[in-house]
Short mmCIF file of C-alpha atoms in Angstrom, two decimals:
data_model
loop_
_atom_site.label_atom_id
_atom_site.label_comp_id
_atom_site.label_asym_id
_atom_site.label_seq_id
_atom_site.Cartn_x
_atom_site.Cartn_y
_atom_site.Cartn_z
CA MET A 1 -4.00 -19.21 -0.05
CA LYS A 2 -4.83 -21.80 2.57
CA LYS A 3 -8.56 -21.86 3.33
CA VAL A 4 -9.94 -23.69 6.36
CA ILE A 5 -13.71 -24.17 6.60
CA ILE A 6 -14.41 -25.41 10.12
CA LYS A 7 -17.25 -27.89 10.36
CA THR A 8 -19.63 -25.50 8.62
CA VAL A 9 -21.93 -28.18 7.23
CA LEU A 10 -21.89 -30.13 10.49
CA THR A 11 -22.58 -26.98 12.47
CA ILE A 12 -25.65 -26.03 10.44
CA PHE A 13 -26.96 -29.60 10.78
CA SER A 14 -26.26 -29.51 14.52
CA LEU A 15 -28.16 -26.25 14.92
CA ALA A 16 -31.15 -27.76 13.19
CA LEU A 17 -31.10 -30.74 15.57
CA LEU A 18 -30.48 -28.70 18.71
CA SER A 19 -33.30 -26.28 17.94
CA GLY A 20 -35.63 -29.13 18.80
CA CYS A 21 -33.90 -30.08 22.05
CA GLY A 22 -36.02 -29.22 25.07
CA GLY A 23 -33.27 -27.80 27.28
CA ARG A 24 -31.72 -25.65 24.57
CA ARG A 25 -34.78 -24.71 22.54
CA ASP A 26 -34.69 -21.05 23.66
CA VAL A 27 -30.98 -20.61 22.91
CA TYR A 28 -30.95 -22.18 19.47
CA ASN A 29 -34.14 -20.45 18.34
CA GLN A 30 -32.49 -17.05 18.85
CA ALA A 31 -30.79 -15.08 16.10
CA LEU A 32 -27.02 -15.45 16.23
CA GLU A 33 -25.38 -12.22 17.50
CA ILE A 34 -21.60 -12.02 17.08
CA LEU A 35 -19.49 -9.03 18.16
CA GLY A 36 -15.93 -8.40 17.00
CA PRO A 37 -13.24 -8.69 16.08
CA PHE A 38 -11.44 -7.41 19.19
CA PRO A 39 -7.62 -7.46 18.70
CA VAL A 40 -5.69 -8.70 21.74
CA SER A 41 -2.06 -9.73 22.20
CA GLY A 42 -1.36 -12.56 19.79
CA GLY A 43 -4.88 -12.94 18.47
CA LEU A 44 -8.42 -11.85 17.65
CA CYS A 45 -11.46 -12.32 19.89
CA PHE A 46 -15.11 -12.67 18.91
CA LEU A 47 -17.99 -12.56 21.38
CA ASN A 48 -20.97 -14.83 20.79
CA ARG A 49 -23.77 -13.11 22.71
CA THR A 50 -26.33 -15.75 21.80
CA LEU A 51 -24.35 -18.63 23.35
CA SER A 52 -22.49 -16.46 25.89
CA GLU A 53 -19.00 -17.45 24.86
CA ILE A 54 -15.70 -16.05 23.69
CA VAL A 55 -13.81 -17.38 20.65
CA ARG A 56 -10.16 -16.46 20.15
CA LEU A 57 -8.11 -16.98 17.00
CA ARG A 58 -4.52 -17.08 18.20
CA VAL A 59 -1.17 -16.85 16.42
CA THR A 60 1.37 -19.20 18.05
CA GLU A 61 5.14 -18.78 18.31
CA GLU A 62 5.46 -21.18 15.38
CA ASP A 63 3.30 -18.81 13.28
CA SER A 64 0.44 -21.29 13.19
CA LEU A 65 -3.20 -20.49 14.02
CA THR A 66 -5.24 -22.07 16.81
CA ILE A 67 -8.81 -21.61 18.04
CA ASP A 68 -9.61 -21.20 21.75
CA ARG A 69 -13.05 -20.82 23.24
CA SER A 70 -14.64 -20.47 26.65
CA TYR A 71 -18.20 -20.17 27.91
CA LEU A 72 -19.19 -17.12 29.94
CA ARG A 73 -21.84 -16.65 32.60
CA TYR A 74 -23.51 -13.62 31.05
CA HIS A 75 -23.99 -11.88 27.71
CA PRO A 76 -20.68 -10.23 26.70
CA LEU A 77 -20.46 -6.76 25.13
CA LYS A 78 -16.78 -5.87 24.89
CA ILE A 79 -13.37 -7.33 25.66
CA VAL A 80 -10.11 -5.48 26.39
CA GLU A 81 -6.66 -6.34 27.74
CA VAL A 82 -6.01 -4.85 31.18
CA ASP A 83 -3.37 -4.63 33.91
CA ASN A 84 -0.35 -4.77 31.55
CA ASN A 85 -2.01 -7.46 29.42
CA SER A 86 -2.10 -9.86 32.38
CA ARG A 87 -5.88 -10.33 32.09
CA LEU A 88 -8.76 -10.03 29.67
CA ALA A 89 -11.71 -7.97 30.89
CA VAL A 90 -15.14 -8.79 29.45
CA LEU A 91 -17.97 -6.30 30.00
CA HIS A 92 -21.33 -8.04 30.54
CA ASP A 93 -24.87 -6.71 30.58
CA GLY A 94 -26.43 -9.49 32.64
CA ARG A 95 -29.97 -8.68 33.78
CA ASP A 96 -29.49 -10.16 37.25
CA GLN A 97 -25.89 -9.06 37.78
CA PRO A 98 -24.11 -6.79 35.30
CA GLY A 99 -20.37 -6.70 35.70
CA ILE A 100 -16.92 -7.36 34.31
CA ALA A 101 -15.41 -10.84 34.15
CA LEU A 102 -11.60 -11.06 34.38
CA LEU A 103 -10.19 -13.96 32.38
CA ASP A 104 -6.84 -15.71 32.42
CA PRO A 105 -5.48 -14.96 28.91
CA SER A 106 -3.79 -18.36 28.67
CA THR A 107 -6.92 -20.42 29.39
CA LEU A 108 -9.80 -17.92 28.89
CA ARG A 109 -11.16 -19.09 32.24
CA GLU A 110 -12.79 -16.64 34.62
CA GLN A 111 -10.58 -15.61 37.56
CA ASP A 112 -12.61 -12.78 39.08
CA PHE A 113 -15.95 -11.11 38.60
CA LEU A 114 -16.52 -7.44 39.43
CA PRO A 115 -20.22 -6.57 39.92
CA LEU A 116 -21.35 -3.22 38.51
CA SER A 117 -24.19 -1.03 39.69
CA GLU A 118 -25.76 -0.59 36.24
CA GLN A 119 -26.00 -2.41 32.92
CA PHE A 120 -23.34 -0.17 31.38
CA ASP A 121 -22.78 -0.64 27.66
CA SER A 122 -19.33 0.97 27.36
CA LEU A 123 -15.93 0.58 28.97
CA ALA A 124 -13.15 3.15 28.49
CA LEU A 125 -9.63 1.95 29.34
CA ALA A 126 -6.91 4.23 30.73
CA PRO A 127 -3.55 4.23 28.85
CA THR A 128 -1.85 2.49 31.78
CA SER A 129 -4.49 -0.31 31.47
CA ARG A 130 -4.81 -0.45 35.25
CA PHE A 131 -8.13 1.43 35.42
CA GLY A 132 -11.31 1.56 33.39
CA VAL A 133 -14.50 3.60 33.40
CA ALA A 134 -17.84 1.88 32.83
CA TYR A 135 -20.56 4.19 31.48
CA PHE A 136 -23.58 4.52 29.22
CA SER A 137 -22.96 5.59 25.64
CA GLY A 138 -26.47 7.01 25.37
CA SER A 139 -27.45 4.78 22.45
CA SER A 140 -28.50 1.59 24.23
CA SER A 141 -31.67 0.62 26.05
CA SER A 142 -31.91 -1.17 29.35
CA PRO A 143 -33.84 -4.45 29.68
CA GLN A 144 -35.01 -3.12 33.05
CA GLY A 145 -36.64 -0.13 31.37
CA ILE A 146 -34.73 2.48 33.41
CA ARG A 147 -31.08 3.51 33.73
CA ASN A 148 -29.10 6.29 35.36
CA LEU A 149 -27.39 8.06 32.45
CA ASN A 150 -25.40 10.34 34.77
CA GLN A 151 -23.70 7.53 36.65
CA ILE A 152 -20.29 6.01 35.93
CA GLN A 153 -18.18 3.46 37.77
CA ILE A 154 -14.40 3.23 38.16
CA VAL A 155 -12.80 -0.20 37.97
CA ASP A 156 -9.31 -1.01 39.31
CA PHE A 157 -8.14 -4.10 37.44
CA SER A 158 -4.99 -4.62 39.52
CA SER A 159 -6.76 -4.99 42.91
CA PRO A 160 -9.21 -5.99 41.41
CA ARG A 161 -12.23 -3.98 42.55
CA ALA A 162 -15.11 -1.87 41.31
CA ASP A 163 -15.42 1.38 43.24
CA PRO A 164 -18.81 2.77 44.29
CA PRO A 165 -20.60 4.50 41.39
CA VAL A 166 -19.95 8.19 40.79
CA ALA A 167 -23.01 10.40 40.29
CA LEU A 168 -22.17 13.16 37.80
CA GLU A 169 -25.43 15.03 38.48
CA THR A 170 -25.22 17.19 35.39
CA GLY A 171 -28.90 17.14 34.55
CA GLY A 172 -27.88 16.23 31.01
CA LEU A 173 -27.61 12.97 29.14
CA SER A 174 -24.86 10.36 29.37
CA PRO A 175 -21.18 11.43 29.12
CA ARG A 176 -20.17 13.04 25.84
CA GLY A 177 -16.87 11.20 26.04
CA ILE A 178 -14.16 10.03 28.41
CA ASP A 179 -10.51 11.03 28.04
CA PHE A 180 -7.45 10.16 30.10
CA LEU A 181 -4.20 11.94 30.78
CA PRO A 182 -1.44 10.28 28.72
CA ALA A 183 0.62 7.49 30.24
CA GLY A 184 3.87 8.85 31.63
CA SER A 185 2.22 11.80 33.38
CA GLY A 186 3.81 10.82 36.70
CA ASP A 187 1.65 11.67 39.70
CA PHE A 188 -1.11 12.59 37.25
CA ASP A 189 -1.32 9.18 35.61
CA ASP A 190 -4.77 7.62 35.72
CA ILE A 191 -6.76 10.85 35.80
CA ALA A 192 -10.07 10.43 33.98
CA VAL A 193 -11.59 13.48 32.29
CA VAL A 194 -15.32 12.99 31.71
CA ARG A 195 -16.91 15.31 29.14
CA VAL A 196 -20.45 16.27 30.15
CA ASP A 197 -22.94 18.97 29.26
CA ASN A 198 -21.62 22.31 30.53
CA GLY A 199 -18.39 21.01 31.98
CA LEU A 200 -15.71 18.46 32.71
CA VAL A 201 -15.47 16.07 35.64
CA LEU A 202 -11.91 15.14 36.65
CA ILE A 203 -11.53 11.93 38.66
CA ASP A 204 -8.37 10.65 40.33
CA MET A 205 -8.89 6.92 39.81
CA ARG A 206 -6.07 6.08 42.25
CA SER A 207 -7.97 7.80 45.07
CA PRO A 208 -11.60 6.64 44.92
CA ALA A 209 -12.45 8.42 48.18
CA GLN A 210 -11.48 11.79 46.72
CA GLU A 211 -14.37 13.90 45.48
CA PRO A 212 -14.45 14.51 41.70
CA LEU A 213 -13.12 17.89 40.59
CA TRP A 214 -15.62 19.90 38.54
CA VAL A 215 -14.83 22.40 35.80
CA ARG A 216 -18.13 24.09 34.97
CA PHE A 217 -18.73 26.12 31.82
CA THR A 218 -21.09 29.07 31.53
CA ASN A 219 -24.15 28.29 29.44
CA SER A 220 -24.05 29.52 25.86
CA PRO A 221 -27.12 31.28 24.40
CA GLY A 222 -28.34 27.89 23.16
CA GLY A 223 -28.33 26.54 26.70
CA LEU A 224 -25.30 24.22 26.57
CA SER A 225 -21.54 24.63 26.56
CA VAL A 226 -20.46 21.25 25.26
CA PRO A 227 -16.74 20.35 25.29
CA ALA A 228 -16.03 19.41 21.68
CA GLU A 229 -12.30 18.67 22.03
CA VAL A 230 -9.92 18.06 24.94
CA VAL A 231 -6.13 17.85 24.50
CA PHE A 232 -3.35 17.46 27.05
CA GLY A 233 0.03 19.09 27.38
CA THR A 234 3.00 17.34 28.99
CA PHE A 235 2.60 16.86 32.75
CA TYR A 236 5.44 17.27 35.22
CA ALA A 237 5.70 16.84 38.98
CA ASP A 238 4.12 20.25 39.55
CA GLY A 239 1.25 19.70 37.12
CA GLY A 240 0.33 20.48 33.54
CA TYR A 241 -2.26 21.93 31.19
CA ILE A 242 -5.53 20.71 29.70
CA PHE A 243 -6.91 22.65 26.72
CA VAL A 244 -10.60 22.62 25.83
CA ARG A 245 -12.52 23.73 22.75
CA LEU A 246 -16.24 24.33 23.21
CA GLN A 247 -18.77 23.32 20.58
CA GLY A 248 -20.13 26.27 18.62
CA ALA A 249 -18.39 28.81 20.86
CA ASP A 250 -15.49 31.20 20.40
CA ASP A 251 -13.77 30.12 23.61
CA VAL A 252 -10.59 28.15 24.21
CA LEU A 253 -9.96 27.23 27.84
CA SER A 254 -6.70 26.29 29.49
CA ILE A 255 -6.92 24.38 32.76
CA ARG A 256 -3.83 24.25 34.93
CA LEU A 257 -4.08 21.00 36.91
CA THR A 258 -2.01 20.65 40.09
CA ARG A 259 -2.04 18.86 43.43
CA SER A 260 -2.19 20.30 46.90
CA ASP A 261 -2.01 18.00 49.93
CA GLY A 262 -2.76 15.12 47.60
CA PHE A 263 -5.95 16.68 46.19
CA LEU A 264 -6.46 17.84 42.61
CA ARG A 265 -6.68 21.58 42.09
CA ARG A 266 -7.38 23.61 38.94
CA THR A 267 -6.94 27.14 37.62
CA ILE A 268 -8.84 28.24 34.52
CA ASN A 269 -7.91 30.79 31.85
CA PHE A 270 -9.89 31.93 28.81
CA LEU A 271 -7.46 32.35 25.94
CA ASN A 272 -7.42 35.26 23.51
CA VAL A 273 -9.42 34.43 20.39
CA PRO A 274 -9.53 37.01 17.54
CA ALA A 275 -12.81 38.77 16.89
CA ASP A 276 -15.18 37.10 14.39
CA SER A 277 -13.31 33.81 14.75
CA TYR A 278 -14.19 30.47 16.26
CA PRO A 279 -11.77 27.62 16.99
CA THR A 280 -12.20 24.42 14.97
CA ASP A 281 -9.17 22.37 16.02
CA LEU A 282 -6.51 22.14 18.76
CA SER A 283 -3.04 20.60 18.74
CA VAL A 284 -0.49 20.44 21.56
CA LEU A 285 3.13 20.98 20.57
CA GLY A 286 4.96 18.75 23.03
CA ASP A 287 7.23 19.53 25.96
CA GLY A 288 10.00 22.07 26.44
CA PRO A 289 9.24 25.65 25.40
CA PHE A 290 5.82 24.68 24.01
CA ASN A 291 4.53 22.80 27.03
CA ASP A 292 2.30 25.74 28.01
CA LYS A 293 1.20 26.48 24.42
CA VAL A 294 -1.62 25.26 22.20
CA PHE A 295 -1.97 25.51 18.42
CA VAL A 296 -5.46 26.73 17.49
CA VAL A 297 -7.04 26.68 14.02
CA TYR A 298 -9.84 29.22 13.41
CA GLY A 299 -12.80 28.83 11.09
CA THR A 300 -12.47 32.00 9.04
CA SER A 301 -12.55 32.62 5.30
CA GLN A 302 -9.00 34.02 5.47
CA GLY A 303 -7.60 30.83 7.01
CA LYS A 304 -6.08 31.70 10.36
CA ALA A 305 -4.29 29.91 13.19
CA ALA A 306 -2.37 30.90 16.29
CA ILE A 307 -0.10 29.58 19.01
CA LEU A 308 -1.72 30.68 22.26
CA ASP A 309 -0.16 30.83 25.70
CA ALA A 310 -1.95 28.83 28.42
CA ASN A 311 -1.69 31.77 30.79
CA ALA A 312 -3.10 34.22 28.23
CA ILE A 313 0.23 36.07 27.93
CA GLN A 314 -0.20 37.77 24.55
CA THR A 315 3.49 38.57 24.04
CA ASP A 316 4.18 34.83 23.71
CA GLU A 317 1.57 34.31 20.99
CA LYS A 318 2.15 33.77 17.26
CA ASN A 319 -0.49 34.34 14.56
CA PHE A 320 -0.70 32.86 11.07
CA THR A 321 -2.78 33.76 8.01
CA PHE A 322 -2.91 31.36 5.04
CA GLY A 323 -5.30 33.12 2.69
CA LEU A 324 -7.55 30.08 2.20
CA PRO A 325 -9.94 28.43 4.68
CA VAL A 326 -8.42 25.89 7.10
CA THR A 327 -10.19 23.88 9.78
CA GLN A 328 -7.88 21.09 10.99
CA SER A 329 -4.30 20.49 12.10
CA ARG A 330 -1.99 17.57 12.68
CA LEU A 331 1.59 17.23 13.96
CA LEU A 332 4.31 16.15 11.51
CA MET A 333 7.75 15.11 12.76
CA ALA A 334 10.82 15.59 10.56
CA ASP A 335 12.91 12.55 9.67
CA ASP A 336 15.53 13.51 12.28
CA GLY A 337 12.97 12.79 15.02
CA ILE A 338 13.63 16.20 16.61
CA LYS A 339 11.97 18.96 14.64
CA ARG A 340 8.17 19.14 14.69
CA PHE A 341 5.83 20.94 12.34
CA VAL A 342 2.08 21.53 12.35
CA ALA A 343 0.18 20.61 9.19
CA VAL A 344 -2.87 22.86 8.68
CA PHE A 345 -5.56 22.06 6.10
CA GLN A 346 -9.24 21.82 5.21
CA PRO A 347 -10.56 18.51 3.81
CA ASN A 348 -13.57 18.34 1.49
CA SER A 349 -13.02 21.81 0.05
CA SER A 350 -11.82 23.27 -3.22
CA SER A 351 -8.38 23.82 -1.70
CA SER A 352 -5.61 21.36 -2.53
CA ARG A 353 -3.06 22.89 -0.16
CA VAL A 354 -1.53 21.79 3.11
CA TYR A 355 0.44 24.34 5.13
CA LEU A 356 3.41 23.16 7.22
CA VAL A 357 4.06 25.56 10.09
CA ASP A 358 7.31 25.73 12.06
CA PRO A 359 6.11 26.66 15.58
CA GLU A 360 9.59 27.84 16.61
CA THR A 361 10.23 30.34 13.81
CA GLY A 362 6.67 31.00 12.69
CA ASP A 363 7.64 30.21 9.08
CA SER A 364 5.43 28.00 6.92
CA GLN A 365 5.76 25.96 3.75
CA THR A 366 2.90 25.42 1.33
CA VAL A 367 2.39 21.93 -0.07
CA TYR A 368 0.61 22.10 -3.43
CA LEU A 369 -1.12 18.76 -3.87
CA GLN A 370 -2.88 19.67 -7.17
CA ASP A 371 -5.99 17.69 -6.22
CA ARG A 372 -8.62 18.22 -3.57
CA PHE A 373 -8.66 15.72 -0.72
CA ASP A 374 -11.22 14.36 1.72
CA GLN A 375 -9.06 13.03 4.55
CA VAL A 376 -5.61 13.41 6.13
CA SER A 377 -4.22 10.69 8.37
CA GLY A 378 -0.89 9.19 9.40
CA PRO A 379 0.97 7.04 11.94
CA GLN A 380 0.61 7.85 15.62
CA ASP A 381 4.22 9.09 15.88
CA GLY A 382 3.51 11.79 13.28
CA SER A 383 6.34 10.70 10.99
CA TYR A 384 4.21 10.93 7.82
CA LEU A 385 1.03 12.53 6.52
CA VAL A 386 -1.18 10.40 4.29
CA VAL A 387 -3.62 12.40 2.17
CA PHE A 388 -6.57 10.67 0.47
CA HIS A 389 -7.84 12.01 -2.88
CA PRO A 390 -11.17 11.04 -4.48
CA SER A 391 -9.51 11.52 -7.90
CA LEU A 392 -6.11 12.39 -9.31
CA GLY A 393 -5.74 15.05 -12.01
CA ASP A 394 -8.30 14.88 -14.81
CA THR A 395 -8.90 11.16 -14.26
CA GLN A 396 -11.55 9.43 -12.19
CA THR A 397 -8.81 7.42 -10.48
CA PRO A 398 -8.63 7.82 -6.69
CA GLY A 399 -5.26 8.05 -5.04
CA MET A 400 -3.22 9.12 -2.06
CA ARG A 401 -0.11 11.14 -1.38
CA VAL A 402 2.44 10.65 1.39
CA ILE A 403 4.14 13.77 2.79
CA ARG A 404 7.24 13.80 4.95
CA MET A 405 9.70 16.43 6.17
CA THR A 406 13.39 15.81 5.60
CA ARG A 407 16.47 17.60 6.89
CA HIS A 408 19.31 18.30 4.48
CA PRO A 409 22.50 16.74 5.91
CA THR A 410 24.67 19.74 4.99
CA SER A 411 22.55 22.89 5.16
CA GLY A 412 20.25 21.62 7.91
CA LYS A 413 17.27 23.02 5.99
CA TYR A 414 13.94 21.24 6.27
CA THR A 415 11.93 20.57 3.12
CA HIS A 416 8.87 18.48 2.34
CA ARG A 417 8.75 15.56 -0.05
CA ILE A 418 5.70 14.01 -1.69
CA ALA A 419 5.03 10.54 -3.09
CA THR A 420 1.89 9.92 -5.19
CA TYR A 421 0.05 6.60 -5.53
CA ALA A 422 -2.86 5.83 -7.87
CA LEU A 423 -5.55 3.40 -6.71
CA THR A 424 -8.15 1.46 -8.63
CA LYS A 425 -10.75 2.22 -5.93
CA ASP A 426 -11.09 4.26 -2.75
CA ILE A 427 -9.51 2.89 0.41
CA SER A 428 -12.15 1.44 2.72
CA SER A 429 -10.05 0.59 5.79
CA TYR A 430 -6.43 0.91 6.81
CA ALA A 431 -3.99 0.64 9.70
CA PHE A 432 -0.43 1.75 10.46
CA THR A 433 2.18 -0.49 12.06
CA GLY A 434 3.47 0.42 15.50
CA ASN A 435 6.80 1.74 14.18
CA GLY A 436 4.95 4.03 11.77
CA MET A 437 6.80 2.67 8.75
CA ASN A 438 4.10 0.62 7.02
CA MET A 439 0.49 1.17 6.00
CA LEU A 440 -1.90 -1.73 5.55
CA ALA A 441 -5.02 -1.02 3.46
CA SER A 442 -8.03 -2.52 1.68
CA LEU A 443 -10.01 -1.14 -1.25
CA HIS A 444 -13.73 -0.38 -1.24
CA ASN A 445 -15.90 -3.23 -2.61
CA ASP A 446 -12.80 -5.08 -3.74
CA THR A 447 -10.72 -8.08 -2.73
CA VAL A 448 -7.39 -6.31 -3.28
CA THR A 449 -5.31 -5.32 -0.26
CA PHE A 450 -1.77 -4.00 0.05
CA VAL A 451 1.02 -3.09 2.44
CA LEU A 452 3.04 0.06 1.70
CA ASP A 453 6.47 0.99 3.06
CA LEU A 454 5.96 4.72 3.70
CA ASP A 455 9.70 5.37 3.68
CA SER A 456 10.88 3.55 0.56
CA GLY A 457 7.61 3.62 -1.36
CA GLU A 458 7.77 -0.12 -2.01
CA TYR A 459 4.52 -2.05 -1.77
CA LEU A 460 3.07 -5.52 -2.08
CA ALA A 461 -0.52 -6.20 -3.13
CA ILE A 462 -2.52 -9.43 -2.99
CA ASP A 463 -5.99 -10.49 -4.06
CA LEU A 464 -8.00 -12.11 -1.26
CA ASP A 465 -10.84 -14.56 -1.77
CA LYS A 466 -13.40 -12.18 -0.24
CA GLN A 467 -13.57 -8.42 0.24
CA PRO A 468 -12.74 -7.29 3.79
CA LEU A 469 -15.07 -5.42 6.10
CA ALA A 470 -12.20 -4.38 8.37
CA THR A 471 -8.43 -4.34 8.20
CA GLY A 472 -6.04 -4.42 11.15
CA LEU A 473 -2.98 -5.75 12.92
CA ILE A 474 -2.62 -8.45 15.57
CA PRO A 475 -0.93 -6.85 18.62
CA LYS A 476 2.55 -8.15 19.51
CA THR A 477 2.83 -10.17 16.30
CA ASN A 478 3.86 -9.53 12.72
CA TRP A 479 0.47 -10.60 11.37
CA SER A 480 -2.28 -8.62 9.68
CA TYR A 481 -5.95 -9.60 9.55
CA PHE A 482 -8.88 -8.99 7.22
CA HIS A 483 -12.39 -9.52 8.57
CA HIS A 484 -15.01 -10.71 6.05
CA ALA A 485 -18.80 -10.90 6.15
CA HIS A 486 -19.98 -14.36 7.24
CA PRO A 487 -22.63 -15.37 9.82
CA LEU A 488 -20.28 -17.95 11.39
CA GLY A 489 -17.09 -15.91 11.17
CA SER A 490 -14.53 -15.36 8.41
CA VAL A 491 -11.02 -13.90 8.75
CA THR A 492 -7.91 -13.97 6.55
CA PHE A 493 -4.50 -13.72 8.23
CA VAL A 494 -1.35 -12.63 6.33
CA PRO A 495 2.15 -12.16 7.84
CA LEU A 496 3.53 -8.70 7.08
CA ASP A 497 7.06 -10.00 6.47
CA HIS A 498 5.75 -12.51 3.90
CA PHE A 499 2.80 -10.60 2.46
CA SER A 500 1.56 -12.97 -0.24
CA ARG A 501 -1.34 -15.25 -1.12
CA ALA A 502 0.92 -18.23 -0.55
CA ARG A 503 1.28 -17.36 3.15
CA ALA A 504 -2.32 -16.19 3.69
CA VAL A 505 -4.63 -18.33 5.82
CA MET A 506 -8.42 -17.95 5.75
CA LEU A 507 -10.52 -19.31 8.62
CA GLU A 508 -14.26 -19.63 8.18
CA GLY A 509 -17.00 -20.98 10.42
CA PHE A 510 -14.91 -20.74 13.59
CA VAL A 511 -17.66 -19.14 15.69
CA MET A 512 -19.48 -22.47 15.91
CA GLU A 513 -16.39 -24.68 16.09
CA GLY A 514 -16.77 -27.05 19.04
CA LEU A 515 -20.49 -26.43 19.32
CA LEU A 516 -21.18 -30.01 20.40
CA ASP A 517 -18.29 -30.17 22.87
CA PRO A 518 -19.40 -30.61 26.51
CA ARG A 519 -19.43 -27.43 28.57
#
């Protein structure tokens, strides 16, 4: 492994000298506050709030690593790629002028600055990356001592402009969450769905002059009807469906969202939930015949689920009983890329079963995993299920199993297959590659990391110099990264196509690289 320690000794000596300099005494007497990493195309960014600067570790076309840095005008909080990756947006919390700085990704120099009305601490980015929503997460405090929790602000990164703030006026706290309709929703792209106490606020970010569309919920006996989960069906030219599960309630809502004369319109239905049941999880089933359907898991001792019709037409509904408690669901695509199943399960229970439901026929297969599990995950495309076990069999050895659905080339029958992997320790962090074929993972309190081919079962493991805090992938490259604990920054980079210690590069001390360079 190649290890590069960047001026660490010189930097510490420089800090000691500069702490006595009159003009910089305040800066260099402050505790160093570093945020990150933030993955961006071709690199990783770190934000130095103490010195108000951005540091980027970048992978070049020659597969070498370079360090870029740029000073900022205010204290940065978050950085994201916007407007089709043409700019970097940095959220600031400046006391005099909070806002978002737009940087040229090639030089890291500021091109535009969008003032904001409040010192927002969060920025949600729409899937199209053209729009963002600045808001309060509810966990931060304002240096000014007061903040409007019920105010958000829409930002158009392509214009660029920050629209006037939107007052939610819910009487509650800050937004519970912000969702967006999926990219590819046509005329309904860039619709923000703000989850608030007792309702949803739908905002057409392309039309800032249009009034927000409210969906208000009736108060539950406890005083609040909080949207716990929001999922989206496929949207067409004439509209589509939004499904909502309410926290602690037995209601599932379907919202038909349409346009009339350019304005958003909605129709609400309460779906049929069995008596003595409450929904715990929602899954949408894709387009075609299931576009107006939602898969609902119920929290009952008998383990029940149903496919409900968005228009509450009971003749189109299917019901399932599994005999054991289930609380969650997840889509699983067969290896032909056509057939979809719904995996239904309950983590952290005595059950070791996963049920695979065919939404078309109503048939289900039971996967007997032999061991209880505490988490189920998988790639975004749903091609595999990865199940994490605290122990395998009678041993104390943790492990994981990979489940996939395969289609027999002759009979056309779909069956599940399972691969089992033993681990020396629990997995602490992991990531899936964009094509869904590989899983990158690190072990808890260990320096070992590995990459697993989910299809073939082949894997490569290496021993790093330090245990990672976080594991991830560099967008638009074939490189992985492992973030380590270090006050001045420590990251190991390993190419996925040459996953070995020989090709690994560890950078340390990069946060303070160039500290003495003129600004």
